[in-house]
Amino acid sequence: MDEEDQQKVADLVRELVLRLLSQNHTSDSKTAIPNSQEFQKSLRYAFRILSSRLTPSVAPDAAAIAESIKRRLATQGRSAEALTFADLYSKFASKSGVNNKWAVIYLLKIISEDRKNLKTQLDTSVLLPNLVLAEDESGKDSRILHSHAAQDKSWNNGALLVTKDPDNRRDIAFREFVNLVKEENEVSEEVLVRDVLYACQGVDGKYVKFDNNLDGYVLSQLLKVPRATTTMVHRLCELGRLFKKVTGYISQITERLTADDVGTVGQAFCAALQDELTEYYKLLAVLEVQSSNPIPLVSESASSLNYLSLRRLVVWLAEPMVKMRLMADLVDKCRVLRGGAMTGTIHLHAQHGDPLVHEFMGRLLQRVCSPLYEMVRRWVLEGELEDIFTEFFIVSQPVKAESLWREGYRLHAAMLPSFISPSLAQRILRTGKSINFLRVCCEDSGWSNAATEAAPATGATARRGGFGYGETDALESLVDEAAKRIDEHLLNVMYKRYKFKEHCLAIKRYLLLGQGDFVQYLMDIVGPELSEPANTISSFKLAGLLETAIRASNAQYDDPDILDRLRVKIMLHESGDRGWDVFSLEYDARVPLDTVFTESVMSRYLRIFNFLWKLRRVEHALIGAWKTMKPNCITSHSFTKLQNTVKLQLVSTLRRCQVLWVEMNHFVSNLQYYIMFEVLEVSWSNFLNEMEVAKDLDDLLAAHEKYLHSIVEKSLLGERSQSIYKSLFIVFDLILRFRSHADRLYEGIIELQSRIMESSFQDQNKSRKQINKSVEHESWIADGRKALTQRAGEFLQSMEQNLNVIAEEYSSFQEEFISQLPVQQHVDLKFLFFRLDFNEFYGRLRPGI
């Protein structure tokens, strides 16, 4: 600026001050005189401000500074002035011709705070804003702002004076400070900065070297360095120690890439670490460049030092230090981990409130979890399990086709990452397992269409890398949609193609003896064969009889495939066993039905069949006894020639036999009704309802297991019903004994009746031919009748005694059986108790029942 321009600026400033003083002190005209003392002070103050350079330490935000001023005025109780200021600021902010508005507001704020205790006659509240505006219009020619003690008496109370530095005191002070630092340090800061940068790259410097014993970089103790500098160097070199740990882990993994203990997740982890180190290398390159740049000094005569000092280096490396510490911590935690366990451990470190840490860990997990999510995608949509390093949370093992669903695949809890919930993991497991079941057991390929439609339905993509870490909702949607479609297709194949419901009904009709006409005819024709010793019966002959029973009943109209699966099975027998004890039926459940009807399931069906077969045999025995008793009711005139005592004994024995039969028939009929209707039919109805609502094969297996368990428990075949089960079988054996005694009784009575009739016929013939019979011959006939009467009495007495023994044992065990029913766990068994003891007869016999 030349002298003419400077003179113009001075004249403009003088004119501005004069006008401001004239407006502010209208009552006192002396103040506005150009040669007055007040005018000269105001003019000098204005020039000092315009020639100064204020360096604010705040961000250039005019609105924030204005808000601060309004808040200060409001807290001081000057609400009216705060409103006035707000109005003035809004007008000032709306002016478009004023540049650097935030600096104007900041200047006003600083001067106001500096002169808040100064009381003069000059109203600076009006003068200063206009001076600042004039400065903005007239240009800026500034120097350095210094803080001096108020030497002028009129500027006291610690006022901040704006003045020049003609003696260059700041440069002198700075040079003295530099010399003092050099005297205290044997090594310059530039050298230490260079060594620290080397250490950050894992390289030993001239004075900073790595100590294996201390596991870190240390500064040579022979150097004369201030303690603060040593502490700062150690703090910065911590980054180098962490860097060596991370790079050492990467090198170790790289050398073991061909080993089985690295895995794809471990490789992805190393790649993610390498990417972060690449960014770290870029930062170190920038710092290397900055370390060679000089510090911008105030004076050109001052000595120039490097821009990058240790303190600046602390600021530059603060963020890399946090990241490197996280990476080193992850390296320590993941050194012996792999697969899902590694991703779960890294995920735990991502649960952090610091946005920097959260963002860094999220970026790292995106790379690390990529192989794991690819395994999930392939398993859910393709059923493929490519896990050669055992990293996935689903593992497979070689099994037979019938065991594929239950034992072929399972969850590996140690490899399940924490960001995948156990319920989601189970759905993932079941979805891929369903695909493999359809492919291997059902030989079906329709699942591919269902899986292909699942991804577009959720808005996801079926290609590689379609989703990753942080997209748990997308993963759940994909899994749920794929599981829904594939499970629906699986159940459709089981119901329609393999006729699961029809096979369950066939097992109920034949193994659970629900086909009445077939069971009755089979028992009639195999009865004579099964009465023989077990080691003499022929399974081929029994198979022929089974075929005869099928053709003679409504079973002949069933599906030939179902009838072909029904076969005779002869169980292992011991000495003394009869055919009844070893005969059973079995149902051949082939793949994939054997997934439901496994060997253990069929063994439970066999137990139920043996129980029901024994019950039907007992019922058949009682019916056979009744068929023997009914047409052979002996009338009293058949024994008119016997003694009255024999006739009374015969009536008593027959009555005892019939009463015992009625009692046994009541027990067996009610027990059979309970088993066939309360147990089998109710359980079957519940099973059908649960089949209708089943959503997947697991639901179907659970429904069948519940159905079978209900039959076992209600039929007294459970583990907790062993004692009452034994009592029941003793009762069955007593009923069979009764049948044999009843047959023997009626066979003896028929034989005795025939002999009596024969004797009477012979007497009649002899009386006609020999009217004059001798006395000796009559006595011989009388002796024959007496022997027959005696023999009949002995037989009837023996049979009555045997029936009494059977009745006594039967009553004892029957009462024992009934007494145990109320204490059984299953509530339905109490209804059996009500049916058997409907009139509380057994309760009166045993008051404790």
mmCIF file with all atom_site columns, N, CA, C and O in Angstrom, residues 377 381 455-456 458-467 478:
data_model
loop_
_atom_site.group_PDB
_atom_site.id
_atom_site.type_symbol
_atom_site.label_atom_id
_atom_site.label_alt_id
_atom_site.label_comp_id
_atom_site.label_asym_id
_atom_site.label_entity_id
_atom_site.label_seq_id
_atom_site.pdbx_PDB_ins_code
_atom_site.Cartn_x
_atom_site.Cartn_y
_atom_site.Cartn_z
_atom_site.occupancy
_atom_site.B_iso_or_equiv
_atom_site.pdbx_formal_charge
_atom_site.auth_seq_id
_atom_site.auth_comp_id
_atom_site.auth_asym_id
_atom_site.auth_atom_id
_atom_site.pdbx_PDB_model_num
ATOM 1  N N  . ARG A 1 377 ? -24.787 -70.031 2.672  1.00 0.00 ? 377 ARG A N  1
ATOM 2  C CA . ARG A 1 377 ? -25.567 -69.892 1.436  1.00 0.00 ? 377 ARG A CA 1
ATOM 3  C C  . ARG A 1 377 ? -25.626 -71.197 0.660  1.00 0.00 ? 377 ARG A C  1
ATOM 4  O O  . ARG A 1 377 ? -26.699 -71.630 0.217  1.00 0.00 ? 377 ARG A O  1
ATOM 5  N N  . LEU A 1 381 ? -29.191 -73.266 0.203  1.00 0.00 ? 381 LEU A N  1
ATOM 6  C CA . LEU A 1 381 ? -29.783 -73.258 -1.136 1.00 0.00 ? 381 LEU A CA 1
ATOM 7  C C  . LEU A 1 381 ? -29.387 -74.448 -1.988 1.00 0.00 ? 381 LEU A C  1
ATOM 8  O O  . LEU A 1 381 ? -30.085 -74.763 -2.954 1.00 0.00 ? 381 LEU A O  1
ATOM 9  N N  . ALA A 1 455 ? -34.617 -67.289 -2.807 1.00 0.00 ? 455 ALA A N  1
ATOM 10 C CA . ALA A 1 455 ? -33.800 -66.076 -2.766 1.00 0.00 ? 455 ALA A CA 1
ATOM 11 C C  . ALA A 1 455 ? -34.535 -64.862 -3.337 1.00 0.00 ? 455 ALA A C  1
ATOM 12 O O  . ALA A 1 455 ? -34.592 -63.812 -2.685 1.00 0.00 ? 455 ALA A O  1
ATOM 13 N N  . PRO A 1 456 ? -35.129 -64.932 -4.536 1.00 0.00 ? 456 PRO A N  1
ATOM 14 C CA . PRO A 1 456 ? -35.854 -63.746 -5.045 1.00 0.00 ? 456 PRO A CA 1
ATOM 15 C C  . PRO A 1 456 ? -37.041 -63.358 -4.173 1.00 0.00 ? 456 PRO A C  1
ATOM 16 O O  . PRO A 1 456 ? -37.404 -62.187 -4.112 1.00 0.00 ? 456 PRO A O  1
ATOM 17 N N  . THR A 1 458 ? -37.196 -63.173 -1.022 1.00 0.00 ? 458 THR A N  1
ATOM 18 C CA . THR A 1 458 ? -36.748 -62.342 0.111  1.00 0.00 ? 458 THR A CA 1
ATOM 19 C C  . THR A 1 458 ? -36.005 -61.096 -0.347 1.00 0.00 ? 458 THR A C  1
ATOM 20 O O  . THR A 1 458 ? -35.525 -60.330 0.493  1.00 0.00 ? 458 THR A O  1
ATOM 21 N N  . GLY A 1 459 ? -35.865 -60.896 -1.653 1.00 0.00 ? 459 GLY A N  1
ATOM 22 C CA . GLY A 1 459 ? -35.125 -59.748 -2.142 1.00 0.00 ? 459 GLY A CA 1
ATOM 23 C C  . GLY A 1 459 ? -33.635 -59.941 -2.125 1.00 0.00 ? 459 GLY A C  1
ATOM 24 O O  . GLY A 1 459 ? -32.877 -59.021 -2.430 1.00 0.00 ? 459 GLY A O  1
ATOM 25 N N  . ALA A 1 460 ? -33.169 -61.140 -1.771 1.00 0.00 ? 460 ALA A N  1
ATOM 26 C CA . ALA A 1 460 ? -31.739 -61.426 -1.728 1.00 0.00 ? 460 ALA A CA 1
ATOM 27 C C  . ALA A 1 460 ? -31.316 -62.019 -3.054 1.00 0.00 ? 460 ALA A C  1
ATOM 28 O O  . ALA A 1 460 ? -32.101 -62.190 -3.985 1.00 0.00 ? 460 ALA A O  1
ATOM 29 N N  . THR A 1 461 ? -30.055 -62.336 -3.148 1.00 0.00 ? 461 THR A N  1
ATOM 30 C CA . THR A 1 461 ? -29.510 -62.938 -4.357 1.00 0.00 ? 461 THR A CA 1
ATOM 31 C C  . THR A 1 461 ? -28.898 -64.279 -4.016 1.00 0.00 ? 461 THR A C  1
ATOM 32 O O  . THR A 1 461 ? -28.354 -64.463 -2.934 1.00 0.00 ? 461 THR A O  1
ATOM 33 N N  . ALA A 1 462 ? -29.030 -65.209 -4.944 1.00 0.00 ? 462 ALA A N  1
ATOM 34 C CA . ALA A 1 462 ? -28.512 -66.554 -4.708 1.00 0.00 ? 462 ALA A CA 1
ATOM 35 C C  . ALA A 1 462 ? -27.054 -66.701 -5.124 1.00 0.00 ? 462 ALA A C  1
ATOM 36 O O  . ALA A 1 462 ? -26.470 -67.758 -4.937 1.00 0.00 ? 462 ALA A O  1
ATOM 37 N N  . ARG A 1 463 ? -26.476 -65.635 -5.667 1.00 0.00 ? 463 ARG A N  1
ATOM 38 C CA . ARG A 1 463 ? -25.093 -65.736 -6.115 1.00 0.00 ? 463 ARG A CA 1
ATOM 39 C C  . ARG A 1 463 ? -24.130 -65.636 -4.940 1.00 0.00 ? 463 ARG A C  1
ATOM 40 O O  . ARG A 1 463 ? -24.507 -65.265 -3.827 1.00 0.00 ? 463 ARG A O  1
ATOM 41 N N  . ARG A 1 464 ? -22.882 -65.894 -5.207 1.00 0.00 ? 464 ARG A N  1
ATOM 42 C CA . ARG A 1 464 ? -21.843 -65.856 -4.190 1.00 0.00 ? 464 ARG A CA 1
ATOM 43 C C  . ARG A 1 464 ? -21.678 -64.426 -3.667 1.00 0.00 ? 464 ARG A C  1
ATOM 44 O O  . ARG A 1 464 ? -21.655 -63.471 -4.429 1.00 0.00 ? 464 ARG A O  1
ATOM 45 N N  . GLY A 1 465 ? -21.540 -64.295 -2.356 1.00 0.00 ? 465 GLY A N  1
ATOM 46 C CA . GLY A 1 465 ? -21.361 -62.979 -1.740 1.00 0.00 ? 465 GLY A CA 1
ATOM 47 C C  . GLY A 1 465 ? -22.634 -62.157 -1.696 1.00 0.00 ? 465 GLY A C  1
ATOM 48 O O  . GLY A 1 465 ? -22.580 -60.928 -1.657 1.00 0.00 ? 465 GLY A O  1
ATOM 49 N N  . GLY A 1 466 ? -23.805 -62.801 -1.738 1.00 0.00 ? 466 GLY A N  1
ATOM 50 C CA . GLY A 1 466 ? -25.053 -62.058 -1.737 1.00 0.00 ? 466 GLY A CA 1
ATOM 51 C C  . GLY A 1 466 ? -25.326 -61.323 -0.442 1.00 0.00 ? 466 GLY A C  1
ATOM 52 O O  . GLY A 1 466 ? -26.029 -60.315 -0.431 1.00 0.00 ? 466 GLY A O  1
ATOM 53 N N  . PHE A 1 467 ? -24.804 -61.784 0.669  1.00 0.00 ? 467 PHE A N  1
ATOM 54 C CA . PHE A 1 467 ? -24.964 -61.105 1.949  1.00 0.00 ? 467 PHE A CA 1
ATOM 55 C C  . PHE A 1 467 ? -23.750 -61.416 2.801  1.00 0.00 ? 467 PHE A C  1
ATOM 56 O O  . PHE A 1 467 ? -22.978 -62.328 2.512  1.00 0.00 ? 467 PHE A O  1
ATOM 57 N N  . LEU A 1 478 ? -33.825 -65.212 4.354  1.00 0.00 ? 478 LEU A N  1
ATOM 58 C CA . LEU A 1 478 ? -33.474 -66.214 3.342  1.00 0.00 ? 478 LEU A CA 1
ATOM 59 C C  . LEU A 1 478 ? -33.640 -67.623 3.883  1.00 0.00 ? 478 LEU A C  1
ATOM 60 O O  . LEU A 1 478 ? -34.211 -68.503 3.215  1.00 0.00 ? 478 LEU A O  1
#
